[in-house]
mmCIF file with all atom_site columns, N, CA, C and O and ligand atoms in Angstrom:
data_model
loop_
_atom_site.group_PDB
_atom_site.id
_atom_site.type_symbol
_atom_site.label_atom_id
_atom_site.label_alt_id
_atom_site.label_comp_id
_atom_site.label_asym_id
_atom_site.label_entity_id
_atom_site.label_seq_id
_atom_site.pdbx_PDB_ins_code
_atom_site.Cartn_x
_atom_site.Cartn_y
_atom_site.Cartn_z
_atom_site.occupancy
_atom_site.B_iso_or_equiv
_atom_site.pdbx_formal_charge
_atom_site.auth_seq_id
_atom_site.auth_comp_id
_atom_site.auth_asym_id
_atom_site.auth_atom_id
_atom_site.pdbx_PDB_model_num
ATOM   1   N  N   . MET A 1 1  ? 0.965  -1.456  -0.167 1.00 80.00 ? 1047 MET A N   1
ATOM   2   C  CA  . MET A 1 1  ? 0.225  -0.187  -0.210 1.00 80.00 ? 1047 MET A CA  1
ATOM   3   C  C   . MET A 1 1  ? 1.141  1.030   -0.186 1.00 80.00 ? 1047 MET A C   1
ATOM   4   O  O   . MET A 1 1  ? 1.831  1.275   0.866  1.00 80.00 ? 1047 MET A O   1
ATOM   5   N  N   . PRO A 1 2  ? 0.747  1.801   -0.947 1.00 87.00 ? 1048 PRO A N   1
ATOM   6   C  CA  . PRO A 1 2  ? 1.442  3.586   -1.340 1.00 87.00 ? 1048 PRO A CA  1
ATOM   7   C  C   . PRO A 1 2  ? 0.989  4.207   -0.255 1.00 87.00 ? 1048 PRO A C   1
ATOM   8   O  O   . PRO A 1 2  ? 0.110  4.390   0.554  1.00 87.00 ? 1048 PRO A O   1
ATOM   9   N  N   . TYR A 1 3  ? 1.788  4.780   0.755  1.00 88.00 ? 1049 TYR A N   1
ATOM   10  C  CA  . TYR A 1 3  ? 1.833  5.909   1.562  1.00 88.00 ? 1049 TYR A CA  1
ATOM   11  C  C   . TYR A 1 3  ? 2.635  7.721   0.645  1.00 88.00 ? 1049 TYR A C   1
ATOM   12  O  O   . TYR A 1 3  ? 3.441  7.494   0.153  1.00 88.00 ? 1049 TYR A O   1
ATOM   13  N  N   . ARG A 1 4  ? 1.029  8.526   1.461  1.00 91.00 ? 1050 ARG A N   1
ATOM   14  C  CA  . ARG A 1 4  ? 1.550  9.792   0.863  1.00 91.00 ? 1050 ARG A CA  1
ATOM   15  C  C   . ARG A 1 4  ? 1.775  10.961  1.842  1.00 91.00 ? 1050 ARG A C   1
ATOM   16  O  O   . ARG A 1 4  ? 1.436  11.012  2.827  1.00 91.00 ? 1050 ARG A O   1
ATOM   17  N  N   . CYS A 1 5  ? 3.137  11.772  1.549  1.00 92.00 ? 1051 CYS A N   1
ATOM   18  C  CA  . CYS A 1 5  ? 3.042  12.634  2.281  1.00 92.00 ? 1051 CYS A CA  1
ATOM   19  C  C   . CYS A 1 5  ? 2.445  13.480  2.646  1.00 92.00 ? 1051 CYS A C   1
ATOM   20  O  O   . CYS A 1 5  ? 1.874  13.916  2.405  1.00 92.00 ? 1051 CYS A O   1
ATOM   21  N  N   . GLY A 1 6  ? 2.515  14.348  3.863  1.00 94.00 ? 1052 GLY A N   1
ATOM   22  C  CA  . GLY A 1 6  ? 0.981  15.227  4.617  1.00 94.00 ? 1052 GLY A CA  1
ATOM   23  C  C   . GLY A 1 6  ? 1.637  16.376  4.020  1.00 94.00 ? 1052 GLY A C   1
ATOM   24  O  O   . GLY A 1 6  ? 0.727  17.243  4.119  1.00 94.00 ? 1052 GLY A O   1
ATOM   25  N  N   . ARG A 1 7  ? 2.328  16.709  3.622  1.00 96.00 ? 1053 ARG A N   1
ATOM   26  C  CA  . ARG A 1 7  ? 3.393  17.659  3.306  1.00 96.00 ? 1053 ARG A CA  1
ATOM   27  C  C   . ARG A 1 7  ? 3.699  18.610  2.027  1.00 96.00 ? 1053 ARG A C   1
ATOM   28  O  O   . ARG A 1 7  ? 3.193  19.051  1.825  1.00 96.00 ? 1053 ARG A O   1
ATOM   29  N  N   . CYS A 1 8  ? 4.594  17.017  0.718  1.00 96.00 ? 1054 CYS A N   1
ATOM   30  C  CA  . CYS A 1 8  ? 4.681  17.966  0.009  1.00 96.00 ? 1054 CYS A CA  1
ATOM   31  C  C   . CYS A 1 8  ? 4.010  16.207  -1.048 1.00 96.00 ? 1054 CYS A C   1
ATOM   32  O  O   . CYS A 1 8  ? 3.954  16.314  -2.433 1.00 96.00 ? 1054 CYS A O   1
ATOM   33  N  N   . SER A 1 9  ? 3.435  16.112  -0.388 1.00 93.00 ? 1055 SER A N   1
ATOM   34  C  CA  . SER A 1 9  ? 2.283  14.051  -1.363 1.00 93.00 ? 1055 SER A CA  1
ATOM   35  C  C   . SER A 1 9  ? 3.314  13.149  -1.709 1.00 93.00 ? 1055 SER A C   1
ATOM   36  O  O   . SER A 1 9  ? 3.186  13.193  -3.579 1.00 93.00 ? 1055 SER A O   1
ATOM   37  N  N   . TYR A 1 10 ? 4.054  13.619  -1.606 1.00 92.00 ? 1056 TYR A N   1
ATOM   38  C  CA  . TYR A 1 10 ? 5.238  12.485  -2.043 1.00 92.00 ? 1056 TYR A CA  1
ATOM   39  C  C   . TYR A 1 10 ? 4.837  11.721  -1.603 1.00 92.00 ? 1056 TYR A C   1
ATOM   40  O  O   . TYR A 1 10 ? 4.161  11.041  -0.949 1.00 92.00 ? 1056 TYR A O   1
ATOM   41  N  N   . ILE A 1 11 ? 4.778  10.647  -2.443 1.00 90.00 ? 1057 ILE A N   1
ATOM   42  C  CA  . ILE A 1 11 ? 4.021  8.960   -2.619 1.00 90.00 ? 1057 ILE A CA  1
ATOM   43  C  C   . ILE A 1 11 ? 5.357  8.313   -2.349 1.00 90.00 ? 1057 ILE A C   1
ATOM   44  O  O   . ILE A 1 11 ? 5.983  7.866   -3.308 1.00 90.00 ? 1057 ILE A O   1
ATOM   45  N  N   . ILE A 1 12 ? 5.195  7.374   -1.797 1.00 87.00 ? 1058 ILE A N   1
ATOM   46  C  CA  . ILE A 1 12 ? 6.536  6.596   -1.334 1.00 87.00 ? 1058 ILE A CA  1
ATOM   47  C  C   . ILE A 1 12 ? 5.611  5.443   -1.443 1.00 87.00 ? 1058 ILE A C   1
ATOM   48  O  O   . ILE A 1 12 ? 3.686  5.312   -1.194 1.00 87.00 ? 1058 ILE A O   1
ATOM   49  N  N   . GLY A 1 13 ? 6.608  3.474   -2.992 1.00 82.00 ? 1059 GLY A N   1
ATOM   50  C  CA  . GLY A 1 13 ? 5.492  3.145   -2.724 1.00 82.00 ? 1059 GLY A CA  1
ATOM   51  C  C   . GLY A 1 13 ? 5.147  1.618   -1.847 1.00 82.00 ? 1059 GLY A C   1
ATOM   52  O  O   . GLY A 1 13 ? 4.177  1.332   -2.289 1.00 82.00 ? 1059 GLY A O   1
ATOM   53  N  N   . SER A 1 14 ? 6.466  1.472   -1.302 1.00 76.00 ? 1060 SER A N   1
ATOM   54  C  CA  . SER A 1 14 ? 5.962  0.395   -0.520 1.00 76.00 ? 1060 SER A CA  1
ATOM   55  C  C   . SER A 1 14 ? 6.963  0.772   1.067  1.00 76.00 ? 1060 SER A C   1
ATOM   56  O  O   . SER A 1 14 ? 7.332  1.464   1.221  1.00 76.00 ? 1060 SER A O   1
ATOM   57  N  N   . MET A 1 15 ? 6.601  -0.274  1.847  1.00 74.00 ? 1061 MET A N   1
ATOM   58  C  CA  . MET A 1 15 ? 7.202  0.021   2.626  1.00 74.00 ? 1061 MET A CA  1
ATOM   59  C  C   . MET A 1 15 ? 8.656  -0.236  2.557  1.00 74.00 ? 1061 MET A C   1
ATOM   60  O  O   . MET A 1 15 ? 10.369 0.113   3.393  1.00 74.00 ? 1061 MET A O   1
ATOM   61  N  N   . LYS A 1 16 ? 8.886  -1.119  1.396  1.00 78.00 ? 1062 LYS A N   1
ATOM   62  C  CA  . LYS A 1 16 ? 10.722 -1.479  1.583  1.00 78.00 ? 1062 LYS A CA  1
ATOM   63  C  C   . LYS A 1 16 ? 11.245 0.417   1.200  1.00 78.00 ? 1062 LYS A C   1
ATOM   64  O  O   . LYS A 1 16 ? 12.352 0.287   1.333  1.00 78.00 ? 1062 LYS A O   1
ATOM   65  N  N   . ASP A 1 17 ? 10.756 1.070   0.681  1.00 77.00 ? 1063 ASP A N   1
ATOM   66  C  CA  . ASP A 1 17 ? 11.121 2.874   0.048  1.00 77.00 ? 1063 ASP A CA  1
ATOM   67  C  C   . ASP A 1 17 ? 11.242 3.075   1.662  1.00 77.00 ? 1063 ASP A C   1
ATOM   68  O  O   . ASP A 1 17 ? 12.237 3.734   1.694  1.00 77.00 ? 1063 ASP A O   1
ATOM   69  N  N   . PHE A 1 18 ? 10.539 2.978   2.284  1.00 73.00 ? 1064 PHE A N   1
ATOM   70  C  CA  . PHE A 1 18 ? 10.606 3.907   3.511  1.00 73.00 ? 1064 PHE A CA  1
ATOM   71  C  C   . PHE A 1 18 ? 12.110 2.672   4.418  1.00 73.00 ? 1064 PHE A C   1
ATOM   72  O  O   . PHE A 1 18 ? 12.579 3.734   5.668  1.00 73.00 ? 1064 PHE A O   1
ATOM   73  N  N   . GLU A 1 19 ? 12.252 1.409   4.593  1.00 77.00 ? 1065 GLU A N   1
ATOM   74  C  CA  . GLU A 1 19 ? 13.543 1.207   4.912  1.00 77.00 ? 1065 GLU A CA  1
ATOM   75  C  C   . GLU A 1 19 ? 14.645 1.874   4.721  1.00 77.00 ? 1065 GLU A C   1
ATOM   76  O  O   . GLU A 1 19 ? 15.466 1.689   5.532  1.00 77.00 ? 1065 GLU A O   1
ATOM   77  N  N   . ALA A 1 20 ? 14.945 2.840   3.019  1.00 76.00 ? 1066 ALA A N   1
ATOM   78  C  CA  . ALA A 1 20 ? 16.200 3.473   3.079  1.00 76.00 ? 1066 ALA A CA  1
ATOM   79  C  C   . ALA A 1 20 ? 16.019 4.656   4.028  1.00 76.00 ? 1066 ALA A C   1
ATOM   80  O  O   . ALA A 1 20 ? 17.329 5.675   3.497  1.00 76.00 ? 1066 ALA A O   1
ATOM   81  N  N   . VAL A 1 21 ? 14.963 5.045   4.224  1.00 72.00 ? 1067 VAL A N   1
ATOM   82  C  CA  . VAL A 1 21 ? 14.649 6.573   5.083  1.00 72.00 ? 1067 VAL A CA  1
ATOM   83  C  C   . VAL A 1 21 ? 15.028 6.213   6.623  1.00 72.00 ? 1067 VAL A C   1
ATOM   84  O  O   . VAL A 1 21 ? 13.909 5.120   7.403  1.00 72.00 ? 1067 VAL A O   1
ATOM   85  N  N   . PRO A 1 22 ? 15.430 6.433   7.734  1.00 73.00 ? 1068 PRO A N   1
ATOM   86  C  CA  . PRO A 1 22 ? 15.879 6.620   9.029  1.00 73.00 ? 1068 PRO A CA  1
ATOM   87  C  C   . PRO A 1 22 ? 14.516 6.710   9.580  1.00 73.00 ? 1068 PRO A C   1
ATOM   88  O  O   . PRO A 1 22 ? 14.576 8.352   8.802  1.00 73.00 ? 1068 PRO A O   1
ATOM   89  N  N   . GLY A 1 23 ? 13.892 6.113   10.425 1.00 79.00 ? 1069 GLY A N   1
ATOM   90  C  CA  . GLY A 1 23 ? 13.060 7.469   10.965 1.00 79.00 ? 1069 GLY A CA  1
ATOM   91  C  C   . GLY A 1 23 ? 11.457 7.606   10.210 1.00 79.00 ? 1069 GLY A C   1
ATOM   92  O  O   . GLY A 1 23 ? 10.749 8.134   10.525 1.00 79.00 ? 1069 GLY A O   1
ATOM   93  N  N   . MET A 1 24 ? 11.057 6.561   8.617  1.00 80.00 ? 1070 MET A N   1
ATOM   94  C  CA  . MET A 1 24 ? 10.148 6.426   7.914  1.00 80.00 ? 1070 MET A CA  1
ATOM   95  C  C   . MET A 1 24 ? 10.207 8.175   8.039  1.00 80.00 ? 1070 MET A C   1
ATOM   96  O  O   . MET A 1 24 ? 8.906  8.052   8.265  1.00 80.00 ? 1070 MET A O   1
ATOM   97  N  N   . ARG A 1 25 ? 10.844 9.261   7.434  1.00 88.00 ? 1071 ARG A N   1
ATOM   98  C  CA  . ARG A 1 25 ? 10.497 10.043  7.332  1.00 88.00 ? 1071 ARG A CA  1
ATOM   99  C  C   . ARG A 1 25 ? 10.831 10.578  6.195  1.00 88.00 ? 1071 ARG A C   1
ATOM   100 O  O   . ARG A 1 25 ? 11.041 9.396   5.029  1.00 88.00 ? 1071 ARG A O   1
ATOM   101 N  N   . CYS A 1 26 ? 10.426 11.380  5.462  1.00 90.00 ? 1072 CYS A N   1
ATOM   102 C  CA  . CYS A 1 26 ? 9.354  11.828  4.440  1.00 90.00 ? 1072 CYS A CA  1
ATOM   103 C  C   . CYS A 1 26 ? 11.295 12.002  3.819  1.00 90.00 ? 1072 CYS A C   1
ATOM   104 O  O   . CYS A 1 26 ? 11.672 13.091  3.716  1.00 90.00 ? 1072 CYS A O   1
ATOM   105 N  N   . PRO A 1 27 ? 11.501 11.062  1.911  1.00 87.00 ? 1073 PRO A N   1
ATOM   106 C  CA  . PRO A 1 27 ? 12.327 10.940  1.761  1.00 87.00 ? 1073 PRO A CA  1
ATOM   107 C  C   . PRO A 1 27 ? 12.928 12.483  1.124  1.00 87.00 ? 1073 PRO A C   1
ATOM   108 O  O   . PRO A 1 27 ? 14.112 13.695  0.703  1.00 87.00 ? 1073 PRO A O   1
ATOM   109 N  N   . MET A 1 28 ? 11.592 13.246  0.892  1.00 89.00 ? 1074 MET A N   1
ATOM   110 C  CA  . MET A 1 28 ? 12.127 15.146  0.214  1.00 89.00 ? 1074 MET A CA  1
ATOM   111 C  C   . MET A 1 28 ? 11.662 16.020  0.727  1.00 89.00 ? 1074 MET A C   1
ATOM   112 O  O   . MET A 1 28 ? 13.344 16.834  1.101  1.00 89.00 ? 1074 MET A O   1
ATOM   113 N  N   . CYS A 1 29 ? 11.103 16.042  1.615  1.00 94.00 ? 1075 CYS A N   1
ATOM   114 C  CA  . CYS A 1 29 ? 10.765 17.035  2.644  1.00 94.00 ? 1075 CYS A CA  1
ATOM   115 C  C   . CYS A 1 29 ? 11.181 16.683  4.314  1.00 94.00 ? 1075 CYS A C   1
ATOM   116 O  O   . CYS A 1 29 ? 11.564 18.035  5.039  1.00 94.00 ? 1075 CYS A O   1
ATOM   117 N  N   . GLY A 1 30 ? 11.563 14.893  5.015  1.00 91.00 ? 1076 GLY A N   1
ATOM   118 C  CA  . GLY A 1 30 ? 11.527 14.957  5.890  1.00 91.00 ? 1076 GLY A CA  1
ATOM   119 C  C   . GLY A 1 30 ? 10.578 15.217  7.046  1.00 91.00 ? 1076 GLY A C   1
ATOM   120 O  O   . GLY A 1 30 ? 10.697 14.566  8.301  1.00 91.00 ? 1076 GLY A O   1
ATOM   121 N  N   . TYR A 1 31 ? 9.405  15.083  6.081  1.00 93.00 ? 1077 TYR A N   1
ATOM   122 C  CA  . TYR A 1 31 ? 8.393  15.285  6.996  1.00 93.00 ? 1077 TYR A CA  1
ATOM   123 C  C   . TYR A 1 31 ? 7.964  13.776  7.778  1.00 93.00 ? 1077 TYR A C   1
ATOM   124 O  O   . TYR A 1 31 ? 8.321  12.727  6.633  1.00 93.00 ? 1077 TYR A O   1
ATOM   125 N  N   . ARG A 1 32 ? 7.471  13.502  8.710  1.00 91.00 ? 1078 ARG A N   1
ATOM   126 C  CA  . ARG A 1 32 ? 7.114  12.118  9.235  1.00 91.00 ? 1078 ARG A CA  1
ATOM   127 C  C   . ARG A 1 32 ? 5.325  11.438  9.421  1.00 91.00 ? 1078 ARG A C   1
ATOM   128 O  O   . ARG A 1 32 ? 5.080  10.724  10.326 1.00 91.00 ? 1078 ARG A O   1
ATOM   129 N  N   . VAL A 1 33 ? 4.053  12.771  9.017  1.00 92.00 ? 1079 VAL A N   1
ATOM   130 C  CA  . VAL A 1 33 ? 3.442  12.037  8.502  1.00 92.00 ? 1079 VAL A CA  1
ATOM   131 C  C   . VAL A 1 33 ? 2.628  11.765  7.570  1.00 92.00 ? 1079 VAL A C   1
ATOM   132 O  O   . VAL A 1 33 ? 2.870  12.348  6.562  1.00 92.00 ? 1079 VAL A O   1
ATOM   133 N  N   . PHE A 1 34 ? 2.146  10.591  7.354  1.00 89.00 ? 1080 PHE A N   1
ATOM   134 C  CA  . PHE A 1 34 ? 2.386  9.863   6.315  1.00 89.00 ? 1080 PHE A CA  1
ATOM   135 C  C   . PHE A 1 34 ? 0.289  9.613   6.630  1.00 89.00 ? 1080 PHE A C   1
ATOM   136 O  O   . PHE A 1 34 ? 0.097  9.226   6.769  1.00 89.00 ? 1080 PHE A O   1
ATOM   137 N  N   . TYR A 1 35 ? -0.312 9.153   4.986  1.00 90.00 ? 1081 TYR A N   1
ATOM   138 C  CA  . TYR A 1 35 ? -1.256 8.725   5.103  1.00 90.00 ? 1081 TYR A CA  1
ATOM   139 C  C   . TYR A 1 35 ? -1.634 7.536   3.838  1.00 90.00 ? 1081 TYR A C   1
ATOM   140 O  O   . TYR A 1 35 ? -0.521 7.775   2.822  1.00 90.00 ? 1081 TYR A O   1
ATOM   141 N  N   . LYS A 1 36 ? -2.779 6.657   4.446  1.00 88.00 ? 1082 LYS A N   1
ATOM   142 C  CA  . LYS A 1 36 ? -2.559 5.298   2.896  1.00 88.00 ? 1082 LYS A CA  1
ATOM   143 C  C   . LYS A 1 36 ? -3.365 6.372   1.995  1.00 88.00 ? 1082 LYS A C   1
ATOM   144 O  O   . LYS A 1 36 ? -4.345 6.670   1.705  1.00 88.00 ? 1082 LYS A O   1
ATOM   145 N  N   . VAL A 1 37 ? -2.375 6.050   0.797  1.00 85.00 ? 1083 VAL A N   1
ATOM   146 C  CA  . VAL A 1 37 ? -3.691 6.070   0.066  1.00 85.00 ? 1083 VAL A CA  1
ATOM   147 C  C   . VAL A 1 37 ? -3.826 5.049   -0.548 1.00 85.00 ? 1083 VAL A C   1
ATOM   148 O  O   . VAL A 1 37 ? -3.869 3.665   -1.317 1.00 85.00 ? 1083 VAL A O   1
ATOM   149 N  N   . ARG A 1 38 ? -5.459 5.090   -1.397 1.00 80.00 ? 1084 ARG A N   1
ATOM   150 C  CA  . ARG A 1 38 ? -6.381 3.920   -1.945 1.00 80.00 ? 1084 ARG A CA  1
ATOM   151 C  C   . ARG A 1 38 ? -6.331 3.731   -2.676 1.00 80.00 ? 1084 ARG A C   1
ATOM   152 O  O   . ARG A 1 38 ? -6.310 4.683   -4.012 1.00 80.00 ? 1084 ARG A O   1
ATOM   153 N  N   . SER A 1 39 ? -5.455 2.188   -3.228 1.00 65.00 ? 1085 SER A N   1
ATOM   154 C  CA  . SER A 1 39 ? -5.227 2.230   -4.457 1.00 65.00 ? 1085 SER A CA  1
ATOM   155 C  C   . SER A 1 39 ? -7.244 1.518   -5.371 1.00 65.00 ? 1085 SER A C   1
ATOM   156 O  O   . SER A 1 39 ? -7.549 1.059   -4.218 1.00 65.00 ? 1085 SER A O   1
ATOM   157 N  N   . PRO A 1 40 ? -6.717 2.413   -6.824 1.00 64.00 ? 1086 PRO A N   1
ATOM   158 C  CA  . PRO A 1 40 ? -8.278 1.525   -7.142 1.00 64.00 ? 1086 PRO A CA  1
ATOM   159 C  C   . PRO A 1 40 ? -8.362 0.329   -7.133 1.00 64.00 ? 1086 PRO A C   1
ATOM   160 O  O   . PRO A 1 40 ? -9.718 -0.249  -7.419 1.00 64.00 ? 1086 PRO A O   1
ATOM   161 N  N   . ILE A 1 41 ? -7.459 -0.114  -7.114 1.00 62.00 ? 1087 ILE A N   1
ATOM   162 C  CA  . ILE A 1 41 ? -7.479 -1.767  -7.907 1.00 62.00 ? 1087 ILE A CA  1
ATOM   163 C  C   . ILE A 1 41 ? -6.480 -1.786  -6.346 1.00 62.00 ? 1087 ILE A C   1
ATOM   164 O  O   . ILE A 1 41 ? -5.685 -2.292  -5.936 1.00 62.00 ? 1087 ILE A O   1
ATOM   165 N  N   . VAL A 1 42 ? -7.557 -2.710  -6.066 1.00 61.00 ? 1088 VAL A N   1
ATOM   166 C  CA  . VAL A 1 42 ? -7.380 -3.910  -4.669 1.00 61.00 ? 1088 VAL A CA  1
ATOM   167 C  C   . VAL A 1 42 ? -6.199 -4.757  -5.405 1.00 61.00 ? 1088 VAL A C   1
ATOM   168 O  O   . VAL A 1 42 ? -6.633 -6.210  -5.616 1.00 61.00 ? 1088 VAL A O   1
ATOM   169 N  N   . LYS A 1 43 ? -5.565 -5.407  -4.011 1.00 66.00 ? 1089 LYS A N   1
ATOM   170 C  CA  . LYS A 1 43 ? -3.881 -6.015  -4.857 1.00 66.00 ? 1089 LYS A CA  1
ATOM   171 C  C   . LYS A 1 43 ? -3.893 -5.947  -3.117 1.00 66.00 ? 1089 LYS A C   1
ATOM   172 O  O   . LYS A 1 43 ? -3.492 -5.463  -2.611 1.00 66.00 ? 1089 LYS A O   1
ATOM   173 N  N   . ARG A 1 44 ? -3.376 -7.637  -3.708 1.00 70.00 ? 1090 ARG A N   1
ATOM   174 C  CA  . ARG A 1 44 ? -3.635 -8.383  -2.145 1.00 70.00 ? 1090 ARG A CA  1
ATOM   175 C  C   . ARG A 1 44 ? -1.792 -8.777  -1.578 1.00 70.00 ? 1090 ARG A C   1
ATOM   176 O  O   . ARG A 1 44 ? -1.621 -9.426  -3.276 1.00 70.00 ? 1090 ARG A O   1
ATOM   177 N  N   . ILE A 1 45 ? -0.945 -8.526  -1.266 1.00 66.00 ? 1091 ILE A N   1
ATOM   178 C  CA  . ILE A 1 45 ? 0.990  -9.156  -1.705 1.00 66.00 ? 1091 ILE A CA  1
ATOM   179 C  C   . ILE A 1 45 ? 1.263  -10.091 -0.401 1.00 66.00 ? 1091 ILE A C   1
ATOM   180 O  O   . ILE A 1 45 ? 0.688  -9.796  0.817  1.00 66.00 ? 1091 ILE A O   1
ATOM   181 N  N   . LYS A 1 46 ? 1.752  -10.921 -1.210 1.00 74.00 ? 1092 LYS A N   1
ATOM   182 C  CA  . LYS A 1 46 ? 1.465  -12.344 0.094  1.00 74.00 ? 1092 LYS A CA  1
ATOM   183 C  C   . LYS A 1 46 ? 3.044  -11.583 0.994  1.00 74.00 ? 1092 LYS A C   1
ATOM   184 O  O   . LYS A 1 46 ? 3.937  -11.793 0.000  1.00 74.00 ? 1092 LYS A O   1
ATOM   185 N  N   . LEU A 1 47 ? 2.844  -11.827 1.792  1.00 68.00 ? 1093 LEU A N   1
ATOM   186 C  CA  . LEU A 1 47 ? 4.044  -11.831 2.995  1.00 68.00 ? 1093 LEU A CA  1
ATOM   187 C  C   . LEU A 1 47 ? 4.588  -13.244 3.696  1.00 68.00 ? 1093 LEU A C   1
ATOM   188 O  O   . LEU A 1 47 ? 3.574  -14.149 3.309  1.00 68.00 ? 1093 LEU A O   1
HETATM 189 ZN ZN1 . LIG B 2 .  ? 7.033  15.265  1.965  1.00 78.93 ? 1307 LIG B ZN1 1
#
């Protein structure tokens, strides 16, 4: 599930992208509030 930065609306595609950023911050602006982006297509990811 993608996440959108609450400040700059930067879209983080997955949790793997978060892993590359210490503290789960936006890589663009450093903001720490994210909103879940609901995709029109529901996809289930096998963990
Ligand atoms: Zn941001």
